[in-house]
Short mmCIF file of C-alpha atoms in Angstrom, two decimals:
data_model
loop_
_atom_site.label_atom_id
_atom_site.label_comp_id
_atom_site.label_asym_id
_atom_site.label_seq_id
_atom_site.Cartn_x
_atom_site.Cartn_y
_atom_site.Cartn_z
CA MET A 1 10.30 13.60 -14.08
CA SER A 2 10.74 10.97 -16.80
CA SER A 3 14.25 9.92 -17.77
CA PHE A 4 16.24 10.74 -20.89
CA ASN A 5 15.80 7.19 -22.16
CA THR A 6 12.03 7.31 -21.63
CA HIS A 7 11.71 10.46 -23.73
CA ARG A 8 14.08 9.08 -26.35
CA ARG A 9 11.94 5.95 -26.72
CA ARG A 10 8.90 8.14 -27.28
CA VAL A 11 10.72 10.04 -30.02
CA PHE A 12 11.13 6.69 -31.82
CA ASP A 13 7.54 5.57 -31.16
CA GLU A 14 5.87 5.79 -34.58
CA SER A 15 2.44 5.32 -33.03
CA LEU A 16 2.68 8.80 -31.49
CA PRO A 17 1.91 12.00 -33.42
CA ALA A 18 4.97 13.82 -34.70
CA ARG A 19 4.25 16.82 -32.44
CA ILE A 20 4.29 14.59 -29.35
CA ARG A 21 7.52 12.99 -30.48
CA HIS A 22 8.97 16.46 -31.02
CA THR A 23 7.94 17.47 -27.49
CA ASN A 24 9.76 14.43 -26.14
CA LEU A 25 12.88 15.40 -28.07
CA ARG A 26 12.79 18.74 -26.27
CA SER A 27 12.36 16.89 -22.97
CA CYS A 28 15.55 14.92 -23.69
CA LEU A 29 17.38 18.24 -23.60
CA VAL A 30 16.29 18.84 -20.03
CA HIS A 31 18.53 15.89 -19.11
CA PHE A 32 21.44 16.50 -21.47
CA ALA A 33 22.26 19.66 -23.42
CA PRO A 34 26.00 20.20 -24.02
CA TYR A 35 25.55 23.80 -25.21
CA GLY A 36 22.72 24.61 -22.82
CA PHE A 37 19.06 23.92 -23.59
CA ARG A 38 18.48 26.68 -26.13
CA ALA A 39 21.68 26.43 -28.16
CA THR A 40 21.57 22.62 -28.22
CA TYR A 41 17.97 22.71 -29.44
CA HIS A 42 18.87 25.22 -32.15
CA HIS A 43 21.84 23.08 -33.19
CA LEU A 44 19.67 19.96 -33.51
CA CYS A 45 17.03 21.82 -35.50
CA LEU A 46 19.70 22.71 -38.04
CA SER A 47 21.81 19.55 -38.03
CA ALA A 48 18.81 17.18 -38.24
CA ARG A 49 16.90 19.57 -40.56
CA ILE A 50 13.74 19.55 -38.44
CA PRO A 51 11.03 21.38 -40.41
CA LYS A 52 8.51 23.81 -38.96
CA TYR A 53 5.93 21.04 -39.18
CA PRO A 54 7.72 17.89 -37.92
CA GLU A 55 5.07 15.60 -39.41
CA ARG A 56 6.50 16.49 -42.83
CA ASP A 57 9.74 14.73 -41.94
CA PRO A 58 9.42 12.58 -38.78
CA SER A 59 12.79 11.00 -39.50
CA SER A 60 14.41 14.35 -38.67
CA LEU A 61 13.39 13.79 -35.05
CA LEU A 62 15.17 10.43 -35.09
CA ARG A 63 18.32 12.01 -36.50
CA ALA A 64 18.29 14.62 -33.76
CA ALA A 65 17.69 12.08 -30.99
CA GLU A 66 20.47 9.83 -32.26
CA GLU A 67 22.99 12.67 -32.47
CA LEU A 68 22.12 13.69 -28.92
CA GLN A 69 22.28 10.09 -27.70
CA HIS A 70 25.74 9.47 -29.18
CA ALA A 71 27.07 12.58 -27.47
CA ARG A 72 25.43 11.58 -24.20
CA GLN A 73 27.02 8.13 -24.30
CA LEU A 74 30.45 9.74 -24.49
CA TRP A 75 29.60 11.96 -21.53
CA LEU A 76 28.24 9.02 -19.49
CA ALA A 77 31.42 7.04 -20.12
CA ASP A 78 33.45 10.01 -18.91
CA GLU A 79 31.22 10.32 -15.84
CA ARG A 80 31.75 6.66 -14.99
CA ALA A 81 35.52 6.98 -15.39
CA TYR A 82 35.51 10.07 -13.17
CA ALA A 83 33.47 8.28 -10.51
CA ASP A 84 35.95 5.39 -10.55
CA ARG A 85 38.88 7.80 -10.10
CA ARG A 86 37.15 9.56 -7.21
CA ARG A 87 36.49 6.26 -5.45
CA ALA A 88 40.14 5.34 -5.85
CA ASP A 89 41.21 8.76 -4.52
CA LYS A 90 38.94 8.42 -1.50
CA ALA A 91 40.31 4.96 -0.80
CA ARG A 92 43.74 6.59 -0.60
CA GLY A 93 42.42 9.20 1.81
CA CYS A 94 41.97 12.07 -0.70
CA ARG A 95 38.44 13.20 0.09
CA GLN A 96 38.57 16.58 -1.68
CA ALA A 97 38.51 16.63 -5.48
CA GLN A 98 41.52 18.51 -6.80
CA PRO A 99 41.29 20.94 -9.75
CA ASP A 100 43.02 19.62 -12.84
CA ASP A 101 43.50 20.44 -16.51
CA SER A 102 40.26 18.75 -17.59
CA TRP A 103 36.97 20.43 -18.43
CA ARG A 104 35.73 19.61 -14.91
CA GLY A 105 38.66 21.25 -13.19
CA ARG A 106 38.38 24.53 -15.07
CA GLN A 107 34.75 25.07 -15.99
CA ARG A 108 33.76 28.66 -16.64
CA GLY A 109 30.26 30.08 -16.54
CA TRP A 110 27.51 27.54 -16.06
CA GLY A 111 27.88 23.80 -15.66
CA ASN A 112 27.38 22.71 -19.27
CA ILE A 113 30.09 20.98 -21.26
CA ALA A 114 30.37 23.87 -23.72
CA TYR A 115 27.79 26.46 -22.73
CA CYS A 116 26.64 28.82 -25.50
CA PRO A 117 24.33 31.52 -24.08
CA GLU A 118 23.48 32.98 -27.49
CA PRO A 119 21.32 30.16 -28.91
CA THR A 120 22.13 30.81 -32.57
CA ILE A 121 25.92 30.96 -32.08
CA HIS A 122 27.38 27.55 -31.29
CA PRO A 123 29.74 24.96 -32.78
CA THR A 124 28.56 23.59 -36.12
CA GLU A 125 30.22 20.17 -35.95
CA PRO A 126 28.19 17.13 -34.82
CA LEU A 127 27.59 17.02 -31.07
CA PRO A 128 29.59 13.80 -30.50
CA VAL A 129 32.64 15.36 -32.19
CA VAL A 130 32.49 18.46 -30.00
CA VAL A 131 31.70 16.62 -26.77
CA GLU A 132 34.54 14.14 -27.23
CA ARG A 133 36.97 16.98 -27.98
CA VAL A 134 36.00 18.81 -24.79
CA LEU A 135 36.13 15.67 -22.67
CA ARG A 136 39.65 14.92 -23.95
CA SER A 137 40.86 18.52 -23.73
CA SER A 138 43.58 19.76 -21.43
CA VAL A 139 44.37 23.38 -20.63
CA PRO A 140 47.60 23.88 -18.65
CA PRO A 141 47.33 26.16 -15.58
CA ASP A 142 49.52 28.86 -17.12
CA GLU A 143 46.98 29.21 -19.96
CA ALA A 144 43.94 29.40 -17.71
CA LEU A 145 43.80 33.20 -17.75
CA ALA A 146 44.11 33.29 -21.54
CA LEU A 147 40.52 32.01 -21.93
CA THR A 148 41.47 29.06 -24.11
CA CYS A 149 38.46 27.53 -25.86
CA ARG A 150 38.34 23.77 -25.49
CA VAL A 151 36.13 23.41 -28.56
CA CYS A 152 38.04 25.26 -31.27
CA GLY A 153 41.36 26.13 -29.59
CA ASN A 154 40.81 29.87 -29.88
CA ARG A 155 42.89 31.66 -27.25
CA GLY A 156 41.77 34.97 -25.83
CA ASP A 157 39.78 36.21 -28.86
CA THR A 158 36.33 36.94 -27.41
CA ILE A 159 33.25 39.07 -27.94
CA ALA A 160 30.99 40.37 -25.17
CA TRP A 161 27.36 39.19 -25.09
CA HIS A 162 24.85 40.76 -22.68
CA ASP A 163 21.81 38.68 -21.78
CA GLY A 164 19.90 41.89 -21.14
CA ALA A 165 19.42 41.03 -17.48
CA TYR A 166 22.16 39.94 -15.11
CA ARG A 167 25.18 38.58 -17.01
CA ILE A 168 27.76 39.51 -19.60
CA HIS A 169 29.50 36.56 -21.23
CA GLN A 170 32.80 36.59 -23.05
CA LEU A 171 32.07 34.36 -26.04
CA CYS A 172 34.69 32.58 -28.08
CA ARG A 173 34.75 34.46 -31.36
CA GLY A 174 35.31 31.18 -33.18
CA CYS A 175 32.40 29.08 -31.91
CA GLY A 176 30.30 31.03 -29.40
CA VAL A 177 31.19 29.07 -26.26
CA SER A 178 31.16 31.13 -23.07
CA LEU A 179 34.73 31.41 -21.78
CA ALA A 180 34.01 33.79 -18.89
CA VAL A 181 31.02 35.46 -17.28
CA GLN A 182 30.54 38.46 -15.03
CA ARG A 183 27.59 40.18 -13.45
CA ALA A 184 26.19 43.07 -15.49
CA ASP A 185 26.14 46.51 -13.87
CA THR A 186 22.93 47.50 -15.63
CA ARG A 187 19.94 45.78 -17.17
CA ASP A 188 18.76 46.32 -20.75
CA PRO A 189 15.03 45.49 -20.98
CA LEU A 190 14.91 46.09 -24.75
CA LEU A 191 17.80 43.71 -25.33
CA ALA A 192 16.24 41.11 -23.05
CA ALA A 193 12.96 41.42 -24.96
CA ALA A 194 14.80 40.96 -28.26
CA HIS A 195 16.45 37.79 -26.91
CA ASP A 196 13.03 36.50 -25.82
CA ARG A 197 11.53 37.14 -29.27
CA GLN A 198 14.44 35.35 -30.89
CA TRP A 199 13.98 32.34 -28.64
CA ARG A 200 10.22 32.17 -29.34
CA GLU A 201 10.99 32.01 -33.06
CA ILE A 202 13.47 29.18 -32.51
CA TRP A 203 11.05 27.36 -30.19
CA ARG A 204 8.36 27.49 -32.89
CA LEU A 205 10.79 26.03 -35.42
CA ARG A 206 10.96 29.28 -37.35
CA SER A 207 14.73 29.43 -37.38
CA GLU A 208 16.94 28.59 -40.35
CA SER A 209 15.74 24.98 -40.48
CA PRO A 210 14.79 24.21 -44.08
CA GLU A 211 11.27 23.19 -44.89
CA VAL A 212 10.77 19.69 -46.23
CA THR A 213 8.25 19.22 -49.02
CA PRO A 214 5.76 16.47 -48.11
#
């Protein structure tokens, strides 16, 4: 599989057709998607104003790739700092990573920085702003059960979201981030089908992204 940087370079390659550059933008999200693949893609479509036909505004692809890259650089810096701390801990004989107040120590749901399972409900601020806030966040242990949102600070105010198959997420009512997840007792094929139709519309750039007149 090609790297994030390889796909990003292709997004900026003006010799490639806009559709190919758009495909490479999507491939960047396989490597880094703070809200999960679907919600991050939807966010970028809106924030960068990617039109249904990307060739009408190729610069929108550059805006999306740059926003994603800036957020990724923050995450990579945090990863490097974490690796340095772990090496220092191991040198002192602490082989097991200890839970802490950071986003790593108290992740809920899946392993994204701020996972949003409903692709159209996610934070609206620029990705670097949200990612930096989560990376710098701290939730004391006595607040862990209150489902404190690291993105918007909402505490315990959630809405249930069923994926139609196996999981029910408790979403932050303020920004859509999953604060807790449990296995669903029953499946809902009609709901799952509706989610699939919604995602196909987003995938085809038929979401709320404004059209750009050529």
